[in-house]
Short mmCIF file of N, CA and C in Angstrom, two decimals:
data_model
loop_
_atom_site.label_atom_id
_atom_site.label_comp_id
_atom_site.label_asym_id
_atom_site.label_seq_id
_atom_site.Cartn_x
_atom_site.Cartn_y
_atom_site.Cartn_z
N UNK Q 1 56.74 140.31 62.55
CA UNK Q 1 55.76 139.47 63.12
C UNK Q 1 54.78 138.84 62.17
N UNK Q 2 55.05 139.16 60.90
CA UNK Q 2 54.16 138.50 59.77
C UNK Q 2 55.18 137.60 59.01
N UNK Q 3 54.67 136.32 58.53
CA UNK Q 3 55.47 135.55 57.72
C UNK Q 3 55.81 136.06 56.53
N UNK Q 4 57.01 135.87 56.37
CA UNK Q 4 57.56 136.42 54.89
C UNK Q 4 58.11 135.27 54.03
N UNK Q 5 58.07 135.17 52.71
CA UNK Q 5 58.57 134.22 51.87
C UNK Q 5 59.97 134.42 52.15
N UNK Q 6 60.74 133.41 52.17
CA UNK Q 6 62.24 133.35 52.53
C UNK Q 6 63.05 134.12 51.46
N UNK Q 7 62.70 134.00 50.32
CA UNK Q 7 63.53 135.08 49.13
C UNK Q 7 63.36 136.49 49.31
N UNK Q 8 62.19 136.79 49.69
CA UNK Q 8 61.72 137.98 50.17
C UNK Q 8 62.30 138.60 51.41
N UNK Q 9 62.32 137.98 52.31
CA UNK Q 9 63.18 138.24 53.58
C UNK Q 9 64.66 138.63 53.25
N UNK Q 10 65.28 137.38 52.47
CA UNK Q 10 66.70 137.70 52.26
C UNK Q 10 66.93 139.03 51.65
N UNK Q 11 66.10 139.15 50.53
CA UNK Q 11 66.17 140.56 49.81
C UNK Q 11 66.00 141.69 50.72
N UNK Q 12 65.20 141.60 51.68
CA UNK Q 12 64.75 142.64 52.64
C UNK Q 12 65.91 142.98 53.23
N UNK Q 13 66.85 141.98 53.88
CA UNK Q 13 67.80 142.02 54.66
C UNK Q 13 68.99 142.73 53.66
N UNK Q 14 69.17 142.25 52.48
CA UNK Q 14 70.20 142.96 51.59
C UNK Q 14 69.90 144.43 51.37
N UNK Q 15 68.64 144.97 51.03
CA UNK Q 15 68.10 146.27 50.95
C UNK Q 15 68.37 147.07 51.99
N UNK Q 16 68.03 146.38 53.28
CA UNK Q 16 68.19 147.22 54.54
C UNK Q 16 69.61 147.51 54.86
N UNK Q 17 70.59 146.48 54.48
CA UNK Q 17 71.98 146.60 54.65
C UNK Q 17 72.55 147.72 53.89
N UNK Q 18 72.20 147.71 52.59
CA UNK Q 18 72.62 148.78 51.42
C UNK Q 18 72.08 150.16 51.89
N UNK Q 19 70.69 150.28 52.47
CA UNK Q 19 70.27 151.50 52.80
C UNK Q 19 71.22 151.88 54.01
N UNK Q 20 71.55 151.12 55.07
CA UNK Q 20 72.39 151.60 56.11
C UNK Q 20 73.83 152.11 55.80
N UNK Q 21 74.51 151.39 54.74
CA UNK Q 21 75.63 151.67 54.23
C UNK Q 21 75.60 153.06 53.33
N UNK Q 22 74.36 153.28 52.55
CA UNK Q 22 74.15 154.55 51.94
C UNK Q 22 73.93 155.70 52.82
N UNK Q 23 73.52 155.41 53.87
CA UNK Q 23 73.48 156.61 54.88
C UNK Q 23 74.78 157.15 55.54
N UNK Q 24 75.67 156.27 55.11
CA UNK Q 24 77.03 156.63 55.64
C UNK Q 24 77.58 155.91 56.72
N UNK Q 25 76.81 154.94 57.26
CA UNK Q 25 77.58 154.27 58.39
C UNK Q 25 78.74 153.33 57.81
N UNK Q 26 79.76 153.71 58.53
CA UNK Q 26 81.09 153.00 58.43
C UNK Q 26 81.34 151.69 59.04
N UNK Q 27 81.35 150.59 58.35
CA UNK Q 27 81.45 149.39 58.86
C UNK Q 27 83.02 149.20 59.54
N UNK Q 28 83.83 149.95 59.21
CA UNK Q 28 85.01 150.07 60.06
C UNK Q 28 84.95 150.74 61.30
N UNK Q 29 83.94 151.46 61.37
CA UNK Q 29 84.00 152.32 62.82
C UNK Q 29 82.82 151.88 63.77
N UNK Q 30 82.06 150.94 63.27
CA UNK Q 30 80.94 150.46 64.09
C UNK Q 30 80.59 148.93 63.74
N UNK Q 31 79.87 148.35 64.55
CA UNK Q 31 79.55 146.93 64.08
C UNK Q 31 78.25 146.83 63.40
N UNK Q 32 78.28 145.96 62.42
CA UNK Q 32 77.23 145.89 61.55
C UNK Q 32 76.94 144.39 61.45
N UNK Q 33 75.70 144.03 61.91
CA UNK Q 33 75.39 142.51 62.04
C UNK Q 33 74.03 142.27 61.89
N UNK Q 34 73.77 141.09 61.55
CA UNK Q 34 72.41 140.56 61.37
C UNK Q 34 71.67 140.15 62.76
N UNK Q 35 70.95 140.71 63.36
CA UNK Q 35 70.30 140.47 64.69
C UNK Q 35 69.93 139.01 64.71
N UNK Q 36 69.44 138.61 63.66
CA UNK Q 36 68.70 136.97 63.58
C UNK Q 36 69.89 135.90 63.82
N UNK Q 37 70.96 136.38 63.67
CA UNK Q 37 72.26 135.51 63.89
C UNK Q 37 72.82 135.50 65.14
N UNK Q 38 72.41 136.42 65.97
CA UNK Q 38 72.80 136.41 67.47
C UNK Q 38 71.63 135.78 68.25
N UNK Q 39 71.83 134.32 68.74
CA UNK Q 39 70.81 133.87 69.53
C UNK Q 39 70.42 134.25 70.92
N UNK Q 40 71.38 135.19 71.36
CA UNK Q 40 71.17 135.71 72.63
C UNK Q 40 69.96 136.67 72.80
N UNK Q 41 69.64 137.32 71.55
CA UNK Q 41 68.44 138.09 71.31
C UNK Q 41 67.27 137.36 71.82
N UNK Q 42 66.94 136.38 71.43
CA UNK Q 42 65.84 135.31 71.40
C UNK Q 42 65.92 134.51 72.68
N UNK Q 43 67.09 134.36 73.23
CA UNK Q 43 67.22 133.65 74.58
C UNK Q 43 66.78 134.65 75.67
N UNK Q 44 67.35 135.86 75.60
CA UNK Q 44 67.05 136.86 76.77
C UNK Q 44 65.60 137.27 76.57
N UNK Q 45 64.87 137.57 75.37
CA UNK Q 45 63.50 137.59 75.06
C UNK Q 45 62.77 136.72 75.87
N UNK Q 46 63.43 135.31 75.91
CA UNK Q 46 62.54 134.21 76.44
C UNK Q 46 62.57 134.64 77.89
N UNK Q 47 63.72 134.86 78.57
CA UNK Q 47 64.02 135.07 79.81
C UNK Q 47 62.88 136.36 80.47
N UNK Q 48 62.98 137.17 79.80
CA UNK Q 48 62.52 138.48 79.91
C UNK Q 48 60.91 138.25 79.75
N UNK Q 49 60.54 137.54 78.99
CA UNK Q 49 59.08 137.12 78.78
C UNK Q 49 58.36 136.51 79.93
N UNK Q 50 59.42 135.77 80.68
CA UNK Q 50 59.05 135.01 81.80
C UNK Q 50 58.77 135.78 82.82
N UNK Q 51 59.26 137.19 82.88
CA UNK Q 51 59.07 138.11 83.97
C UNK Q 51 57.98 139.03 83.73
N UNK Q 52 57.25 139.06 82.66
CA UNK Q 52 56.60 140.14 81.97
C UNK Q 52 55.11 139.51 82.01
N UNK Q 53 54.24 140.26 82.46
CA UNK Q 53 52.74 139.70 82.53
C UNK Q 53 52.15 140.13 81.47
N UNK Q 54 50.99 139.25 81.08
CA UNK Q 54 50.52 139.50 79.72
C UNK Q 54 49.60 140.78 79.76
N UNK Q 55 48.70 140.95 80.68
CA UNK Q 55 48.06 142.14 80.83
C UNK Q 55 48.59 143.52 80.48
N UNK Q 56 49.92 143.54 80.93
CA UNK Q 56 50.79 144.85 80.60
C UNK Q 56 50.96 144.91 79.02
N UNK Q 57 50.95 143.66 78.52
CA UNK Q 57 51.37 143.68 77.01
C UNK Q 57 49.95 143.98 76.27
N UNK Q 58 49.19 143.44 76.85
CA UNK Q 58 47.60 143.73 76.04
C UNK Q 58 47.25 145.04 76.15
N UNK Q 59 47.80 145.98 77.25
CA UNK Q 59 47.49 147.45 77.25
C UNK Q 59 48.07 148.27 76.32
N UNK Q 60 49.29 147.59 75.72
CA UNK Q 60 50.03 148.63 74.54
C UNK Q 60 49.14 148.92 73.53
N UNK Q 61 49.33 150.14 73.05
CA UNK Q 61 48.31 150.69 72.30
C UNK Q 61 48.74 150.02 70.72
N UNK Q 62 49.96 149.77 70.51
CA UNK Q 62 50.58 148.83 69.23
C UNK Q 62 49.94 147.84 69.17
N UNK Q 63 49.71 146.85 70.26
CA UNK Q 63 49.10 145.73 70.04
C UNK Q 63 47.46 145.94 69.83
N UNK Q 64 47.09 146.93 70.36
CA UNK Q 64 45.39 147.11 70.08
C UNK Q 64 45.17 147.34 68.78
N UNK Q 65 46.03 148.21 68.16
CA UNK Q 65 45.92 148.77 66.91
C UNK Q 65 46.30 147.65 65.82
N UNK Q 66 47.18 147.00 65.87
CA UNK Q 66 47.59 145.93 65.00
C UNK Q 66 46.58 144.65 64.93
N UNK Q 67 46.39 144.40 66.24
CA UNK Q 67 45.41 143.32 66.56
C UNK Q 67 43.98 143.66 65.57
N UNK Q 68 43.61 144.99 65.68
CA UNK Q 68 42.49 145.41 65.03
C UNK Q 68 42.59 145.12 63.55
N UNK Q 69 43.75 145.55 63.09
CA UNK Q 69 43.94 145.77 61.67
C UNK Q 69 44.25 144.20 61.21
N UNK Q 70 44.30 143.23 62.17
CA UNK Q 70 44.41 141.72 61.52
C UNK Q 70 43.20 141.19 61.88
N UNK Q 71 41.95 141.61 62.26
CA UNK Q 71 40.67 141.24 62.38
C UNK Q 71 40.62 140.57 63.63
N UNK Q 72 41.24 141.26 64.69
CA UNK Q 72 41.32 140.41 65.96
C UNK Q 72 42.21 139.15 66.01
N UNK Q 73 42.96 138.74 65.00
CA UNK Q 73 43.68 137.62 65.11
C UNK Q 73 45.23 137.98 65.58
N UNK Q 74 45.55 138.55 66.54
CA UNK Q 74 46.72 138.87 66.69
C UNK Q 74 47.72 137.84 67.03
N UNK Q 75 48.80 137.69 66.71
CA UNK Q 75 49.65 136.61 67.10
C UNK Q 75 50.51 136.69 68.11
N UNK Q 76 50.91 135.70 68.78
CA UNK Q 76 51.64 135.76 70.26
C UNK Q 76 53.12 136.36 69.64
N UNK Q 77 53.65 136.30 68.45
CA UNK Q 77 54.51 137.04 68.00
C UNK Q 77 54.47 138.63 68.20
N UNK Q 78 53.44 139.08 67.61
CA UNK Q 78 53.06 140.48 67.77
C UNK Q 78 52.90 140.66 69.34
N UNK Q 79 52.32 140.13 70.13
CA UNK Q 79 51.90 140.42 71.46
C UNK Q 79 53.25 140.64 72.34
N UNK Q 80 54.15 139.75 71.91
CA UNK Q 80 55.47 139.62 72.76
C UNK Q 80 56.78 140.39 72.08
N UNK Q 81 56.32 141.25 70.84
CA UNK Q 81 57.37 141.90 70.14
C UNK Q 81 58.02 142.82 70.98
N UNK Q 82 57.29 143.68 71.96
CA UNK Q 82 57.88 144.57 72.87
C UNK Q 82 58.73 143.96 73.82
N UNK Q 83 58.73 142.78 74.13
CA UNK Q 83 59.56 141.99 74.98
C UNK Q 83 60.96 141.81 74.12
N UNK Q 84 60.85 141.36 72.80
CA UNK Q 84 62.08 141.29 72.13
C UNK Q 84 62.68 142.57 72.23
N UNK Q 85 61.89 143.66 71.83
CA UNK Q 85 62.65 145.02 71.71
C UNK Q 85 63.30 145.16 73.14
N UNK Q 86 62.82 144.79 74.19
CA UNK Q 86 63.22 145.22 75.43
C UNK Q 86 64.62 144.34 75.51
N UNK Q 87 64.72 143.24 75.03
CA UNK Q 87 65.94 142.29 75.05
C UNK Q 87 66.84 142.82 74.05
N UNK Q 88 66.46 143.41 73.04
CA UNK Q 88 67.57 144.08 72.03
C UNK Q 88 68.12 145.14 72.78
N UNK Q 89 67.50 145.92 73.62
CA UNK Q 89 67.96 147.16 74.30
C UNK Q 89 69.07 146.82 75.56
N UNK Q 90 68.44 145.83 76.19
CA UNK Q 90 69.15 145.35 77.37
C UNK Q 90 70.24 144.28 77.23
N UNK Q 91 70.22 143.71 76.22
CA UNK Q 91 71.33 142.76 75.85
C UNK Q 91 72.62 143.53 75.79
N UNK Q 92 72.52 144.73 75.20
CA UNK Q 92 73.91 145.33 75.04
C UNK Q 92 73.89 146.45 76.00
N UNK Q 93 73.18 146.37 77.44
CA UNK Q 93 73.35 147.39 78.46
C UNK Q 93 73.00 148.44 78.08
N UNK Q 94 72.37 148.91 77.25
CA UNK Q 94 72.16 150.29 76.66
C UNK Q 94 71.73 151.23 77.81
N UNK Q 95 72.29 152.52 77.52
CA UNK Q 95 71.75 153.60 78.71
C UNK Q 95 70.84 154.66 77.95
N UNK Q 96 71.15 154.83 76.99
CA UNK Q 96 70.28 155.65 76.15
C UNK Q 96 69.72 155.23 74.79
N UNK Q 97 68.51 155.28 74.30
CA UNK Q 97 67.92 154.77 73.22
C UNK Q 97 67.19 155.81 72.35
N UNK Q 98 67.70 156.13 71.39
CA UNK Q 98 66.92 157.09 70.34
C UNK Q 98 65.38 156.25 69.88
N UNK Q 99 64.38 157.10 70.48
CA UNK Q 99 62.92 156.36 69.91
C UNK Q 99 62.27 157.66 69.54
N UNK Q 100 61.11 157.27 68.62
CA UNK Q 100 60.35 158.04 68.17
C UNK Q 100 59.16 158.11 68.98
N UNK Q 101 58.21 159.12 69.19
CA UNK Q 101 56.95 159.21 70.05
C UNK Q 101 56.23 157.91 70.20
N UNK Q 102 56.09 157.41 69.04
CA UNK Q 102 55.36 155.73 69.05
C UNK Q 102 56.02 154.76 69.61
N UNK Q 103 57.15 154.79 70.14
CA UNK Q 103 57.77 153.85 70.84
C UNK Q 103 58.05 154.19 72.29
N UNK Q 104 57.91 155.24 72.80
CA UNK Q 104 58.15 155.53 74.19
C UNK Q 104 57.49 154.56 74.87
N UNK Q 105 56.17 154.03 74.88
CA UNK Q 105 55.73 152.92 75.64
C UNK Q 105 56.46 151.83 75.83
N UNK Q 106 57.08 151.49 74.49
CA UNK Q 106 57.63 150.44 74.47
C UNK Q 106 59.16 150.30 75.16
N UNK Q 107 59.70 151.55 75.22
CA UNK Q 107 60.83 151.92 76.04
C UNK Q 107 60.69 151.91 77.41
N UNK Q 108 59.50 152.29 77.77
CA UNK Q 108 59.03 152.23 79.28
C UNK Q 108 58.94 150.92 79.49
N UNK Q 109 58.45 149.82 79.03
CA UNK Q 109 58.22 148.55 79.27
C UNK Q 109 59.70 148.08 79.33
N UNK Q 110 60.76 148.31 78.55
CA UNK Q 110 62.10 148.01 78.72
C UNK Q 110 62.44 148.37 79.90
N UNK Q 111 62.30 149.69 80.23
CA UNK Q 111 62.68 150.15 81.68
C UNK Q 111 62.20 149.27 82.96
N UNK Q 112 60.91 149.01 82.92
CA UNK Q 112 60.21 148.39 84.05
C UNK Q 112 60.74 146.81 83.92
N UNK Q 113 61.00 146.29 82.92
CA UNK Q 113 61.62 144.90 82.72
C UNK Q 113 63.02 145.04 83.41
N UNK Q 114 63.56 145.96 83.23
CA UNK Q 114 65.27 146.07 83.74
C UNK Q 114 65.07 146.17 85.09
N UNK Q 115 64.23 147.03 85.98
CA UNK Q 115 64.00 147.55 87.16
C UNK Q 115 63.46 146.08 87.71
N UNK Q 116 62.58 145.59 87.27
CA UNK Q 116 61.96 144.27 87.79
C UNK Q 116 63.16 143.13 88.01
N UNK Q 117 63.77 142.78 86.77
CA UNK Q 117 65.02 142.09 86.93
C UNK Q 117 66.01 142.16 87.99
N UNK Q 118 66.36 143.67 87.88
CA UNK Q 118 67.36 144.07 89.00
C UNK Q 118 67.00 144.03 90.40
N UNK Q 119 65.65 144.10 90.66
CA UNK Q 119 65.20 144.01 91.80
C UNK Q 119 65.17 142.39 92.40
N UNK Q 120 64.86 141.64 91.47
CA UNK Q 120 64.84 140.22 91.70
C UNK Q 120 66.24 139.57 91.85
N UNK Q 121 67.12 139.80 90.82
CA UNK Q 121 68.43 139.17 90.84
C UNK Q 121 69.67 139.99 91.23
N UNK Q 122 69.45 141.32 91.25
CA UNK Q 122 70.53 142.20 91.73
C UNK Q 122 70.86 143.05 90.39
N UNK Q 123 71.55 144.13 90.66
CA UNK Q 123 71.58 145.19 89.83
C UNK Q 123 72.64 144.49 88.75
N UNK Q 124 72.05 144.51 87.42
CA UNK Q 124 72.55 143.94 86.15
C UNK Q 124 72.35 144.64 85.05
N UNK Q 125 71.08 145.27 84.67
CA UNK Q 125 70.77 146.02 83.62
C UNK Q 125 70.80 147.57 83.96
N UNK Q 126 71.42 148.34 83.32
CA UNK Q 126 71.09 149.65 83.19
C UNK Q 126 69.56 150.04 83.01
N UNK Q 127 68.82 151.00 83.53
CA UNK Q 127 67.78 151.12 83.17
C UNK Q 127 67.87 152.43 81.99
N UNK Q 128 67.50 152.08 80.96
CA UNK Q 128 67.71 152.91 79.71
C UNK Q 128 66.67 154.01 79.60
N UNK Q 129 67.34 155.43 79.18
CA UNK Q 129 66.57 156.53 79.01
C UNK Q 129 66.12 156.68 77.49
N UNK Q 130 65.17 157.28 77.35
CA UNK Q 130 64.86 157.85 76.08
C UNK Q 130 65.68 159.12 75.50
N UNK Q 131 66.07 158.89 74.12
CA UNK Q 131 66.42 159.98 73.49
C UNK Q 131 65.57 160.38 72.51
N UNK Q 132 64.82 161.45 72.72
CA UNK Q 132 63.51 161.79 71.62
C UNK Q 132 64.23 162.83 70.73
N UNK Q 133 63.83 162.67 69.29
CA UNK Q 133 64.52 163.61 68.56
C UNK Q 133 63.46 164.71 68.13
N UNK Q 134 63.70 165.95 68.23
CA UNK Q 134 63.00 166.98 67.90
C UNK Q 134 63.04 167.30 66.50
N UNK Q 135 61.77 167.20 65.61
CA UNK Q 135 61.72 167.40 64.53
C UNK Q 135 61.22 168.99 64.11
#
């Protein structure tokens, strides 16, 4: 949600890919792709954003904390990021999502959006369940 220099962004993408491969992810056994090259993520985020009310997003603690750290100059991208996360989950009709405690509220938003969409347009998205890791 923060602007990056193009060269830094490209290097971050390469570094992240290298880290994923170093963790043992086998691209012969799974799909590895750059999300930003899949327009359906942004397209679904737009559709879901039209079904999500602003007061709900304003109540998310991550918005409040990051906005405070940005001297109350939170951006629209920061505000709507949880809707993009919901689109990332729902686009692939995910049924279970591994999340940390700090992301539970965002997953709950994805659940609510899926239920709202399904009620309005018919059963389409599964309502994803959280998989919380135990440390």
